[in-house]
Amino acid sequence: MTARLRLPYALALVLATLLVGTAAARASANDATPTAQPTTVSVYFLRDARRGNEIGTAHRRVDATTVGRAARAALRELIQGPTKAERDAGLSSAVPKETQVRDLKLDETSKQATVDLSSVFAPDANNPNVTRLAQLVYTLTQFPNIERVAVAIDGKPLTLLDGDGKPLPGPAARTDYERQTPLIFLESPAPGDTITSPVRLWGTANTFEATFVAEIHDAAGKTLVRQVVTATSGNGFRGTFDLSLSFDPKQSTAGQVVVYELSARDGARENEVVVPVKFVS
């Protein structure tokens, strides 16, 4: 079972502020707002096709004054796809760039988002692409008042599939796409992020005995810090992790955040995720 993720403090603070002024339980994402303010949102692409196109995170700065606008901005970035630098870092996307968002509604009572997309997203309504569904659901459920996602195609409700390709009885949640979630899912940092010491690493994991290793490397590949991490659960149950690592970049302006599991069989690295980052003092 996938644990509910903790948002970065700045994003959580912004979203909490945005929610204060909400008067209606059901609001359209098209609501007019006075003045936009920048915030960071996550966009969920894919990484490492050899392991089955697992979810990978990217970050975007967007202007938004409501959760609906932030969600719509995140969808826009999802459809645009990864940047060249992100593609070079191994990110890709199954979401067609021709996809159009026809409508987006949020129901705060049920914590559900309903998004109406153009038919290019699911040309075969009887067999929608599971990978792009996972990307869509992850992108919308990053917000604290969205836990489940319903999808319509050109105004007609779409029967969603879970990660195993089985029909769902209703809206989808992150837990429905465990198969598309890497065993060590690093929400932050994301490729291209600029980090300073100490840096916060957070996400979810489902590893043997809930443990894995986190490292920071400089541009030459030298390990600057190494720490064994223990998530809140493992061994078939996904738990959360949230830690800070202190490091000295010395003369390097870039490096990598690396997480991996050590095989209980032979000690080899497994489920490794490498995230290129920039350093700033």
XYZ file of C-alpha atoms in Angstrom:
281
model
C 0.000 0.000 0.000
C 1.415 3.384 -0.972
C 1.814 5.824 1.899
C 0.597 9.405 1.532
C 3.550 11.603 0.607
C 4.736 14.722 2.418
C 5.055 17.775 0.215
C 8.085 20.076 0.402
C 7.497 22.606 3.180
C 7.374 25.612 0.825
C 4.829 23.977 -1.467
C 2.714 22.757 1.446
C 2.711 26.263 2.907
C 1.665 27.839 -0.380
C -1.099 25.301 -0.944
C -2.392 25.706 2.593
C -2.566 29.442 2.002
C -4.389 28.924 -1.274
C -7.011 26.744 0.401
C -7.911 29.287 3.076
C -10.024 31.454 0.795
C -11.969 28.642 -0.874
C -15.703 29.196 -0.360
C -17.271 26.478 -2.512
C -16.850 22.754 -1.975
C -16.792 22.303 -5.727
C -14.832 24.774 -7.856
C -13.743 24.956 -11.463
C -10.039 25.207 -12.227
C -10.931 28.106 -14.547
C -11.836 30.461 -11.651
C -10.436 33.940 -12.091
C -7.774 34.925 -9.581
C -6.267 38.313 -8.757
C -2.478 38.009 -8.751
C -0.381 34.949 -9.540
C 2.430 33.888 -7.222
C 5.256 31.489 -8.049
C 5.342 28.023 -6.505
C 7.073 24.731 -7.253
C 5.038 21.779 -8.493
C 6.050 18.247 -9.384
C 5.516 16.720 -12.807
C 5.663 12.961 -13.114
C 7.461 11.554 -16.123
C 9.033 8.121 -16.677
C 12.514 6.835 -16.078
C 14.468 3.744 -17.084
C 12.428 2.009 -19.771
C 14.443 -1.167 -19.141
C 12.681 -1.532 -15.791
C 9.230 -0.946 -17.234
C 8.854 2.835 -17.419
C 8.719 3.672 -13.739
C 7.504 7.030 -12.471
C 10.160 9.729 -12.131
C 9.795 13.265 -10.792
C 10.629 16.643 -12.321
C 10.061 20.062 -10.796
C 8.587 23.209 -12.341
C 8.125 26.779 -11.156
C 4.626 27.968 -12.045
C 2.405 30.937 -11.239
C -0.752 30.050 -9.308
C -3.061 31.507 -6.674
C -5.410 28.525 -6.255
C -4.922 24.791 -6.068
C -6.968 24.470 -9.265
C -4.609 26.772 -11.122
C -1.563 24.977 -9.720
C -3.040 21.634 -10.812
C -3.814 22.966 -14.274
C -0.282 24.359 -14.575
C 1.155 20.979 -13.548
C -0.971 19.270 -16.207
C 0.254 21.745 -18.817
C 3.870 20.942 -17.911
C 3.110 17.216 -17.970
C 1.737 17.469 -21.510
C 4.719 19.530 -22.692
C 6.994 16.699 -21.596
C 10.540 16.619 -20.214
C 13.162 19.181 -21.171
C 16.262 18.186 -23.123
C 18.279 18.122 -19.896
C 15.675 15.858 -18.316
C 15.660 13.592 -21.347
C 19.455 13.406 -21.118
C 18.960 12.398 -17.463
C 16.746 9.493 -18.561
C 13.244 10.949 -18.274
C 10.589 10.362 -20.919
C 6.799 10.556 -21.157
C 3.909 8.482 -22.471
C 1.516 11.460 -22.533
C 0.952 12.795 -26.088
C 1.933 16.443 -26.524
C -1.249 16.969 -28.542
C -3.395 16.267 -25.464
C -5.725 19.127 -24.524
C -7.237 19.735 -21.091
C -10.913 20.495 -21.767
C -11.862 20.928 -18.114
C -10.614 20.300 -14.594
C -12.853 20.265 -11.527
C -11.945 19.735 -7.893
C -14.297 18.358 -5.248
C -12.773 19.162 -1.883
C -15.356 17.128 0.018
C -14.412 13.860 -1.677
C -10.838 14.998 -2.409
C -11.325 14.083 -6.037
C -10.184 15.718 -9.259
C -12.114 15.150 -12.479
C -10.190 15.972 -15.629
C -11.689 16.032 -19.121
C -9.093 15.417 -21.834
C -9.145 15.303 -25.614
C -9.364 11.931 -27.329
C -5.666 11.814 -28.236
C -4.980 10.885 -24.600
C -7.061 7.683 -24.907
C -7.942 6.977 -28.546
C -9.145 3.504 -27.509
C -11.471 4.182 -24.589
C -11.732 0.451 -23.896
C -7.995 0.086 -23.438
C -6.405 3.316 -22.120
C -2.641 3.440 -21.744
C -1.861 2.470 -18.139
C 1.495 4.243 -18.059
C 0.069 7.621 -19.007
C -2.767 7.103 -16.532
C -0.159 6.627 -13.806
C 1.594 9.847 -14.843
C -1.694 11.744 -14.787
C -2.809 10.397 -11.411
C 0.566 11.058 -9.784
C 0.680 14.615 -11.107
C -2.775 15.518 -9.767
C -2.501 13.708 -6.418
C 0.582 15.661 -5.339
C -1.827 18.249 -3.927
C -3.079 17.633 -0.366
C -6.757 18.036 -1.269
C -6.638 15.562 -4.194
C -6.449 11.853 -3.397
C -8.281 10.309 -6.343
C -8.670 11.146 -10.036
C -11.530 10.550 -12.454
C -11.009 11.005 -16.199
C -13.343 11.874 -19.029
C -12.501 11.838 -22.738
C -14.316 14.498 -24.751
C -16.900 14.707 -21.972
C -17.510 10.952 -21.653
C -16.385 9.179 -18.431
C -13.431 6.845 -18.958
C -13.172 3.481 -17.199
C -9.711 3.581 -15.668
C -7.281 0.675 -15.440
C -4.925 -0.065 -12.571
C -1.231 -0.804 -12.969
C -1.983 -4.421 -13.850
C -4.417 -3.384 -16.584
C -7.518 -4.334 -14.600
C -10.611 -2.073 -14.669
C -11.154 0.105 -11.608
C -14.641 0.562 -10.145
C -14.158 4.331 -9.832
C -11.501 7.056 -9.639
C -7.829 6.085 -9.384
C -5.329 6.709 -6.567
C -1.559 6.366 -6.389
C -1.936 2.983 -4.736
C -3.434 1.665 -7.982
C -0.083 2.151 -9.740
C 2.334 0.409 -7.413
C 3.695 -1.547 -10.390
C 4.704 1.738 -12.052
C 6.323 3.120 -8.881
C 10.053 2.414 -8.386
C 10.935 0.531 -5.216
C 12.947 3.601 -4.183
C 10.875 6.579 -5.292
C 12.809 9.815 -4.810
C 10.354 12.728 -4.922
C 13.067 15.311 -4.289
C 15.609 16.314 -5.437
C 14.653 15.975 -9.102
C 16.946 16.107 -12.151
C 18.400 19.571 -12.663
C 17.526 20.847 -9.187
C 19.998 23.157 -7.475
C 20.808 21.896 -3.991
C 22.753 23.175 -1.028
C 23.971 21.535 2.165
C 22.115 20.161 3.998
C 19.792 18.817 1.312
C 16.443 17.214 2.034
C 15.747 13.823 0.418
C 12.209 12.511 0.640
C 9.894 10.040 -1.022
C 8.690 6.468 -0.578
C 10.332 3.055 -0.599
C 9.379 -0.601 -0.582
C 12.669 -2.406 -0.036
C 13.923 -5.428 1.901
C 13.809 -4.619 5.615
C 12.843 -1.054 4.600
C 16.492 -0.033 4.104
C 18.484 1.439 1.238
C 21.533 3.667 0.698
C 21.602 7.364 -0.214
C 24.746 9.087 -1.516
C 25.804 12.412 -2.964
C 28.613 12.401 -5.555
C 30.606 15.264 -7.023
C 31.113 15.757 -10.758
C 34.083 13.374 -10.744
C 32.031 10.622 -9.105
C 33.623 10.947 -5.671
C 31.226 10.104 -2.818
C 30.758 13.193 -0.631
C 28.364 11.576 1.841
C 26.802 8.148 2.277
C 23.952 7.192 4.609
C 21.878 4.078 5.189
C 18.209 5.058 5.157
C 15.338 3.246 6.840
C 11.837 3.940 5.544
C 8.746 3.660 7.717
C 7.970 0.242 6.210
C 9.155 -2.234 3.575
C 9.038 -5.929 2.696
C 6.004 -5.499 0.447
C 4.543 -2.410 2.129
C 5.510 1.020 0.862
C 6.698 3.455 3.509
C 7.966 7.023 3.532
C 11.424 8.453 4.120
C 12.532 12.007 4.839
C 16.118 12.903 5.722
C 18.736 15.621 5.431
C 22.271 15.029 4.165
C 25.123 17.424 4.799
C 27.928 17.506 2.240
C 30.872 19.636 1.113
C 30.858 20.170 -2.663
C 34.415 21.617 -2.521
C 35.183 22.933 -6.027
C 32.414 21.035 -7.813
C 29.364 22.906 -9.117
C 27.418 19.795 -10.084
C 27.021 16.187 -9.053
C 24.525 13.423 -8.440
C 22.137 12.199 -5.794
C 22.167 8.394 -5.882
C 19.882 5.964 -4.079
C 20.069 2.196 -4.300
C 19.357 -1.062 -2.491
C 22.033 -3.636 -1.660
C 21.124 -7.147 -2.722
C 20.619 -9.515 0.203
C 21.952 -12.264 -2.058
C 25.319 -10.908 -3.189
C 25.574 -7.281 -2.038
C 25.230 -5.896 -5.558
C 23.432 -2.605 -6.181
C 19.774 -2.938 -7.114
C 16.976 -0.495 -7.945
C 19.454 2.346 -8.375
C 18.207 5.842 -9.195
C 20.702 8.522 -10.268
C 19.609 12.170 -10.218
C 21.937 14.826 -11.677
C 21.888 18.059 -9.647
C 23.674 21.394 -9.370
C 25.485 22.563 -6.244
C 25.351 26.008 -4.682
C 27.107 27.100 -1.507
